[in-house]
């Protein structure tokens, strides 16, 4: 009995030694693997950083090349081509346009159903069953001087009856380097309805024409809905109406420009080029109205 136990104990001790040795070997191997793995992991961020750096340099080089190619391509185009090609708000890459080329920069185009302009205005400023048919509208592109005196691309939709006249008016304003803050379609300020969209456009000091809406505070059709009224630099030339002791100013920030004798820049007065030129072509100025003042507003009432 004693011998059996002694042998059993010896066998157990031998097994324990073998197991310990194997475990130690395994642990040593794990430690070695772990050390290698940690080394690799420590190296990977650096390698990844270098690789990402190379990718970023390649991306920037590609972008720079693309921009250079685009810039070179734009420089090869005429001013008229650039005005037609570039979106509204784009700055033109020249300080002035030659007299021989400038008039060609003022263009009018039919608005094609399902076309790019149509998609922008459909069921927004333009209603399919609204006050003006699509075939009666014209899309204008033209250059103008912005408030920094830079040449900028503008756009506008007007009724076909006054399209050529409006182009001539803005051409003459351009010749006098008359500054216009911006000129986008009101649809770029779409809020969900035509009235508040008009307000958003005014607040952005945006010069615009067509918008199928009613007269402010009335159910009557606005001349804007017919494409026969233009709001010019509305921030400095607000709409002002007083009724029952309540004054309405649009845009509200235009209150700072109620003093029309202040000499502030961009005020439309009887001495202003805009008043002189628009009036010469039969437009009526809202600043001459007695029931209210709409200093930004020029409308054509001869048709």
Tab-separated table of C-alpha atoms in Angstrom:
chain	number	residue	atom	x	y	z
A	1	UNK	CA	0.000	0.000	0.000
A	2	UNK	CA	2.809	2.318	0.900
A	3	UNK	CA	4.756	1.373	-2.241
A	4	UNK	CA	1.701	2.056	-4.443
A	5	UNK	CA	1.236	5.479	-2.961
A	6	UNK	CA	4.903	6.276	-3.375
A	7	UNK	CA	4.851	5.352	-7.021
A	8	UNK	CA	1.641	7.280	-7.551
A	9	UNK	CA	3.092	10.355	-5.913
A	10	UNK	CA	6.233	10.066	-8.044
A	11	UNK	CA	4.126	9.780	-11.194
A	12	UNK	CA	2.080	12.784	-10.208
A	13	UNK	CA	5.214	14.797	-9.473
A	14	UNK	CA	6.684	13.845	-12.856
A	15	UNK	CA	3.498	14.832	-14.623
A	16	UNK	CA	3.479	18.151	-12.792
A	17	UNK	CA	7.051	18.885	-13.816
A	18	UNK	CA	6.310	18.096	-17.452
A	19	UNK	CA	3.181	20.196	-17.370
A	20	UNK	CA	5.038	23.096	-15.796
A	21	UNK	CA	7.709	22.883	-18.412
A	22	UNK	CA	5.162	22.877	-21.220
A	23	UNK	CA	3.273	25.757	-19.680
A	24	UNK	CA	6.447	27.722	-19.309
A	25	UNK	CA	7.328	27.070	-22.912
A	26	UNK	CA	3.902	28.107	-24.023
A	27	UNK	CA	4.062	31.242	-21.921
A	28	UNK	CA	7.505	32.049	-23.260
A	29	UNK	CA	6.231	31.594	-26.782
A	30	UNK	CA	3.197	33.748	-26.028
A	31	UNK	CA	5.453	36.399	-24.558
A	32	UNK	CA	7.640	36.307	-27.630
A	33	UNK	CA	4.637	36.530	-29.949
A	34	UNK	CA	3.198	39.306	-27.841
A	35	UNK	CA	6.474	41.199	-27.964
A	36	UNK	CA	6.618	40.866	-31.740
A	37	UNK	CA	2.960	41.824	-32.036
A	38	UNK	CA	3.429	44.884	-29.863
A	39	UNK	CA	6.433	45.890	-31.924
A	40	UNK	CA	4.402	45.530	-35.115
A	41	UNK	CA	1.534	47.477	-33.613
A	42	UNK	CA	3.906	50.200	-32.491
A	43	UNK	CA	5.261	50.386	-36.006
A	44	UNK	CA	1.876	50.350	-37.785
A	45	UNK	CA	0.699	53.870	-36.785
A	46	UNK	CA	3.930	55.326	-38.139
A	47	UNK	CA	3.688	53.304	-41.325
A	48	UNK	CA	0.003	54.145	-41.645
A	49	UNK	CA	0.771	57.814	-41.052
A	50	UNK	CA	3.395	57.786	-43.770
A	51	UNK	CA	1.055	55.972	-46.135
A	52	UNK	CA	-1.792	58.406	-45.378
A	53	UNK	CA	0.599	61.294	-45.885
A	54	UNK	CA	1.529	59.994	-49.311
A	55	UNK	CA	-2.139	59.584	-50.207
A	56	UNK	CA	-2.934	63.124	-49.016
A	57	UNK	CA	-0.059	64.577	-51.042
A	58	UNK	CA	-1.253	62.658	-54.089
A	59	UNK	CA	-4.832	63.898	-53.560
A	60	UNK	CA	-3.732	67.520	-53.211
A	61	UNK	CA	-1.525	67.205	-56.264
A	62	UNK	CA	-4.479	65.840	-58.229
A	63	UNK	CA	-6.734	68.637	-56.977
A	64	UNK	CA	-4.114	71.281	-57.763
A	65	UNK	CA	-3.651	69.876	-61.249
A	66	UNK	CA	-7.420	69.780	-61.738
A	67	UNK	CA	-7.798	73.374	-60.527
A	68	UNK	CA	-4.940	74.502	-62.739
A	69	UNK	CA	-6.487	72.755	-65.716
A	70	UNK	CA	-9.891	74.291	-64.945
A	71	UNK	CA	-8.314	77.724	-64.464
A	72	UNK	CA	-6.458	77.405	-67.754
A	73	UNK	CA	-9.651	76.261	-69.485
A	74	UNK	CA	-11.579	79.233	-68.057
A	75	UNK	CA	-8.906	81.678	-69.146
A	76	UNK	CA	-9.285	80.448	-72.694
A	77	UNK	CA	-12.995	81.266	-72.715
A	78	UNK	CA	-14.485	84.624	-73.558
A	79	UNK	CA	-16.308	86.705	-70.960
A	80	UNK	CA	-19.631	85.926	-72.641
A	81	UNK	CA	-18.918	82.201	-72.457
A	82	UNK	CA	-17.973	82.477	-68.790
A	83	UNK	CA	-21.151	84.366	-67.860
A	84	UNK	CA	-23.211	81.710	-69.595
A	85	UNK	CA	-21.232	78.829	-68.097
A	86	UNK	CA	-20.675	79.896	-64.479
A	87	UNK	CA	-23.448	79.817	-61.862
A	88	UNK	CA	-24.861	83.014	-60.384
A	89	UNK	CA	-22.662	84.468	-57.685
A	90	UNK	CA	-19.431	83.401	-59.390
A	91	UNK	CA	-16.721	86.023	-59.650
A	92	UNK	CA	-15.391	86.614	-63.131
A	93	UNK	CA	-11.605	86.296	-63.529
A	94	UNK	CA	-11.174	89.753	-64.999
A	95	UNK	CA	-11.394	93.322	-63.725
A	96	UNK	CA	-13.309	94.534	-66.746
A	97	UNK	CA	-14.786	93.312	-70.009
A	98	UNK	CA	-13.898	94.966	-73.284
A	99	UNK	CA	-16.506	97.250	-74.814
A	100	UNK	CA	-16.617	95.062	-77.913
A	101	UNK	CA	-17.480	91.962	-75.883
A	102	UNK	CA	-19.503	93.278	-72.984
A	103	UNK	CA	-22.931	93.493	-74.636
A	104	UNK	CA	-22.709	89.837	-75.691
A	105	UNK	CA	-22.539	88.905	-71.986
A	106	UNK	CA	-26.187	89.917	-71.474
A	107	UNK	CA	-28.388	87.074	-72.697
A	108	UNK	CA	-31.971	85.799	-72.519
A	109	UNK	CA	-33.058	82.194	-73.005
A	110	UNK	CA	-36.318	80.280	-73.236
A	111	UNK	CA	-36.943	78.073	-70.200
A	112	UNK	CA	-37.261	74.532	-71.507
A	113	UNK	CA	-39.664	72.111	-69.780
A	114	UNK	CA	-37.695	69.586	-67.715
A	115	UNK	CA	-34.540	71.660	-68.221
A	116	UNK	CA	-32.123	72.739	-65.484
A	117	UNK	CA	-33.788	76.112	-64.812
A	118	UNK	CA	-37.245	74.530	-64.938
A	119	UNK	CA	-36.235	71.977	-62.308
A	120	UNK	CA	-35.100	74.800	-60.025
A	121	UNK	CA	-38.330	76.804	-60.233
A	122	UNK	CA	-41.059	74.180	-60.759
A	123	UNK	CA	-43.759	74.434	-58.092
A	124	UNK	CA	-41.716	77.100	-56.353
A	125	UNK	CA	-41.548	80.535	-57.960
A	126	UNK	CA	-43.258	79.017	-61.001
A	127	UNK	CA	-46.628	77.261	-60.651
A	128	UNK	CA	-47.838	75.052	-63.471
A	129	UNK	CA	-51.326	76.525	-63.260
A	130	UNK	CA	-50.219	79.918	-62.001
A	131	UNK	CA	-50.501	83.480	-63.236
A	132	UNK	CA	-47.810	83.210	-65.930
A	133	UNK	CA	-47.132	80.472	-68.465
A	134	UNK	CA	-43.681	78.978	-68.712
A	135	UNK	CA	-43.497	79.934	-72.384
A	136	UNK	CA	-43.900	83.599	-71.374
A	137	UNK	CA	-40.824	83.605	-69.150
A	138	UNK	CA	-37.188	84.220	-70.061
A	139	UNK	CA	-34.058	83.333	-68.114
A	140	UNK	CA	-31.446	86.086	-68.087
A	141	UNK	CA	-27.710	85.786	-67.392
A	142	UNK	CA	-25.555	88.871	-67.046
A	143	UNK	CA	-22.508	90.333	-65.304
A	144	UNK	CA	-22.783	93.000	-62.617
A	145	UNK	CA	-20.506	94.740	-60.156
A	146	UNK	CA	-20.918	93.550	-56.566
A	147	UNK	CA	-20.449	95.616	-53.404
A	148	UNK	CA	-16.685	95.020	-53.532
A	149	UNK	CA	-16.517	96.352	-57.066
A	150	UNK	CA	-15.816	92.881	-58.476
A	151	UNK	CA	-17.486	91.502	-61.592
A	152	UNK	CA	-19.996	88.841	-60.632
A	153	UNK	CA	-22.445	86.624	-62.514
A	154	UNK	CA	-26.136	87.349	-62.013
A	155	UNK	CA	-29.372	85.660	-63.079
A	156	UNK	CA	-33.020	86.662	-63.275
A	157	UNK	CA	-36.338	85.492	-64.713
A	158	UNK	CA	-38.593	88.075	-66.367
A	159	UNK	CA	-41.576	88.178	-68.699
A	160	UNK	CA	-40.672	87.836	-72.375
A	161	UNK	CA	-42.244	91.232	-73.149
A	162	UNK	CA	-39.606	93.085	-71.128
A	163	UNK	CA	-36.646	90.695	-71.444
A	164	UNK	CA	-34.720	92.814	-73.967
A	165	UNK	CA	-35.526	96.013	-72.081
A	166	UNK	CA	-34.338	94.583	-68.770
A	167	UNK	CA	-31.108	93.395	-70.369
A	168	UNK	CA	-30.542	96.883	-71.756
A	169	UNK	CA	-31.226	98.445	-68.351
A	170	UNK	CA	-28.734	96.209	-66.566
A	171	UNK	CA	-26.238	96.715	-69.377
A	172	UNK	CA	-26.405	100.463	-68.818
A	173	UNK	CA	-26.106	99.961	-65.052
A	174	UNK	CA	-23.070	97.779	-65.730
A	175	UNK	CA	-21.525	100.515	-67.890
A	176	UNK	CA	-21.828	102.883	-64.943
A	177	UNK	CA	-20.308	100.231	-62.653
A	178	UNK	CA	-23.485	100.292	-60.583
A	179	UNK	CA	-23.091	97.965	-57.602
A	180	UNK	CA	-25.629	95.193	-56.957
A	181	UNK	CA	-25.176	92.983	-53.908
A	182	UNK	CA	-26.344	89.735	-55.521
A	183	UNK	CA	-28.690	88.467	-58.183
A	184	UNK	CA	-30.088	84.942	-57.745
A	185	UNK	CA	-33.445	83.351	-58.483
A	186	UNK	CA	-35.700	83.571	-55.424
A	187	UNK	CA	-35.893	79.779	-55.539
A	188	UNK	CA	-32.422	79.669	-53.983
A	189	UNK	CA	-34.097	80.972	-50.809
A	190	UNK	CA	-37.113	78.656	-50.915
A	191	UNK	CA	-38.827	78.244	-47.537
A	192	UNK	CA	-41.930	76.317	-48.570
A	193	UNK	CA	-44.191	79.160	-49.693
A	194	UNK	CA	-43.811	82.114	-52.035
A	195	UNK	CA	-44.439	84.899	-49.534
A	196	UNK	CA	-41.875	83.895	-46.899
A	197	UNK	CA	-39.446	82.977	-49.688
A	198	UNK	CA	-39.720	86.549	-50.913
A	199	UNK	CA	-38.891	87.764	-47.411
A	200	UNK	CA	-35.866	85.448	-47.245
A	201	UNK	CA	-34.633	86.798	-50.568
A	202	UNK	CA	-35.032	90.378	-49.351
A	203	UNK	CA	-33.176	89.605	-46.120
A	204	UNK	CA	-30.274	88.285	-48.190
A	205	UNK	CA	-30.214	91.628	-50.052
A	206	UNK	CA	-30.936	89.750	-53.261
A	207	UNK	CA	-32.053	91.468	-56.449
A	208	UNK	CA	-34.808	89.456	-58.149
A	209	UNK	CA	-37.881	89.632	-60.352
A	210	UNK	CA	-40.175	86.651	-60.918
A	211	UNK	CA	-42.074	85.024	-58.049
A	212	UNK	CA	-45.685	83.874	-58.427
A	213	UNK	CA	-47.015	85.523	-55.274
A	214	UNK	CA	-49.540	88.054	-54.028
A	215	UNK	CA	-48.935	91.685	-53.130
A	216	UNK	CA	-47.733	92.050	-49.533
A	217	UNK	CA	-50.769	92.166	-47.217
A	218	UNK	CA	-53.189	91.615	-50.112
A	219	UNK	CA	-54.748	88.832	-52.131
A	220	UNK	CA	-54.111	90.681	-55.380
A	221	UNK	CA	-51.612	89.344	-57.882
A	222	UNK	CA	-48.211	90.980	-57.637
A	223	UNK	CA	-46.417	92.275	-60.710
A	224	UNK	CA	-43.642	89.935	-59.616
A	225	UNK	CA	-45.999	87.038	-60.392
A	226	UNK	CA	-46.088	88.307	-63.974
A	227	UNK	CA	-42.333	88.747	-64.222
A	228	UNK	CA	-42.741	92.504	-64.616
A	229	UNK	CA	-41.338	93.900	-61.363
A	230	UNK	CA	-37.781	93.982	-60.019
A	231	UNK	CA	-36.590	94.484	-56.439
A	232	UNK	CA	-33.124	96.042	-56.459
A	233	UNK	CA	-30.727	96.010	-53.459
A	234	UNK	CA	-33.646	95.597	-51.026
A	235	UNK	CA	-31.700	95.920	-47.766
A	236	UNK	CA	-30.768	99.543	-48.364
A	237	UNK	CA	-34.088	100.177	-50.139
A	238	UNK	CA	-36.808	98.649	-47.958
A	239	UNK	CA	-40.560	98.312	-48.351
A	240	UNK	CA	-42.246	100.595	-45.790
A	241	UNK	CA	-45.948	100.752	-44.981
A	242	UNK	CA	-47.790	102.277	-42.031
A	243	UNK	CA	-51.346	101.257	-41.226
A	244	UNK	CA	-53.331	101.811	-38.028
A	245	UNK	CA	-50.181	102.904	-36.249
A	246	UNK	CA	-48.283	99.775	-37.233
A	247	UNK	CA	-45.221	100.101	-39.430
A	248	UNK	CA	-44.143	97.228	-41.671
A	249	UNK	CA	-40.565	97.218	-42.949
A	250	UNK	CA	-39.249	94.557	-45.342
A	251	UNK	CA	-36.618	93.458	-44.810
A	252	UNK	CA	-36.664	94.417	-41.130
A	253	UNK	CA	-32.952	95.284	-41.202
A	254	UNK	CA	-33.868	97.953	-43.743
A	255	UNK	CA	-35.009	100.170	-40.865
A	256	UNK	CA	-31.436	101.445	-40.700
A	257	UNK	CA	-31.957	103.023	-44.135
A	258	UNK	CA	-35.252	104.845	-43.656
A	259	UNK	CA	-33.471	108.199	-43.750
A	260	UNK	CA	-33.274	108.660	-47.508
A	261	UNK	CA	-31.150	111.780	-47.140
A	262	UNK	CA	-28.418	110.059	-45.126
A	263	UNK	CA	-26.055	109.693	-48.062
A	264	UNK	CA	-25.531	106.009	-47.292
A	265	UNK	CA	-24.255	103.854	-50.138
A	266	UNK	CA	-26.667	102.005	-52.452
A	267	UNK	CA	-29.712	104.141	-51.636
A	268	UNK	CA	-32.085	104.553	-54.581
A	269	UNK	CA	-33.174	108.155	-54.860
A	270	UNK	CA	-34.206	110.440	-57.706
A	271	UNK	CA	-30.519	111.207	-58.235
A	272	UNK	CA	-29.555	107.523	-58.439
A	273	UNK	CA	-28.575	105.892	-61.735
A	274	UNK	CA	-31.089	103.071	-61.192
A	275	UNK	CA	-33.984	105.509	-60.919
A	276	UNK	CA	-32.816	107.426	-63.967
A	277	UNK	CA	-32.316	104.370	-66.182
A	278	UNK	CA	-35.388	102.362	-65.136
A	279	UNK	CA	-37.598	105.451	-65.520
A	280	UNK	CA	-36.205	106.095	-68.994
A	281	UNK	CA	-37.541	102.701	-70.080
A	282	UNK	CA	-41.030	103.171	-68.677
A	283	UNK	CA	-40.672	101.562	-65.234
A	284	UNK	CA	-42.506	102.997	-62.247
A	285	UNK	CA	-40.595	103.403	-58.974
A	286	UNK	CA	-42.184	102.338	-55.688
A	287	UNK	CA	-40.365	105.169	-53.939
A	288	UNK	CA	-42.779	107.600	-55.581
A	289	UNK	CA	-45.912	105.961	-54.177
A	290	UNK	CA	-47.948	107.819	-51.563
A	291	UNK	CA	-49.824	104.971	-49.825
A	292	UNK	CA	-46.547	103.233	-49.032
A	293	UNK	CA	-42.891	103.357	-50.024
A	294	UNK	CA	-41.222	100.489	-51.824
A	295	UNK	CA	-37.777	101.921	-52.517
A	296	UNK	CA	-36.408	98.692	-53.971
A	297	UNK	CA	-39.257	98.212	-56.422
A	298	UNK	CA	-39.427	98.981	-60.156
A	299	UNK	CA	-42.389	97.714	-62.139
A	300	UNK	CA	-43.482	97.836	-65.749
A	301	UNK	CA	-47.144	98.785	-66.188
A	302	UNK	CA	-47.374	99.470	-69.898
A	303	UNK	CA	-48.668	96.011	-70.746
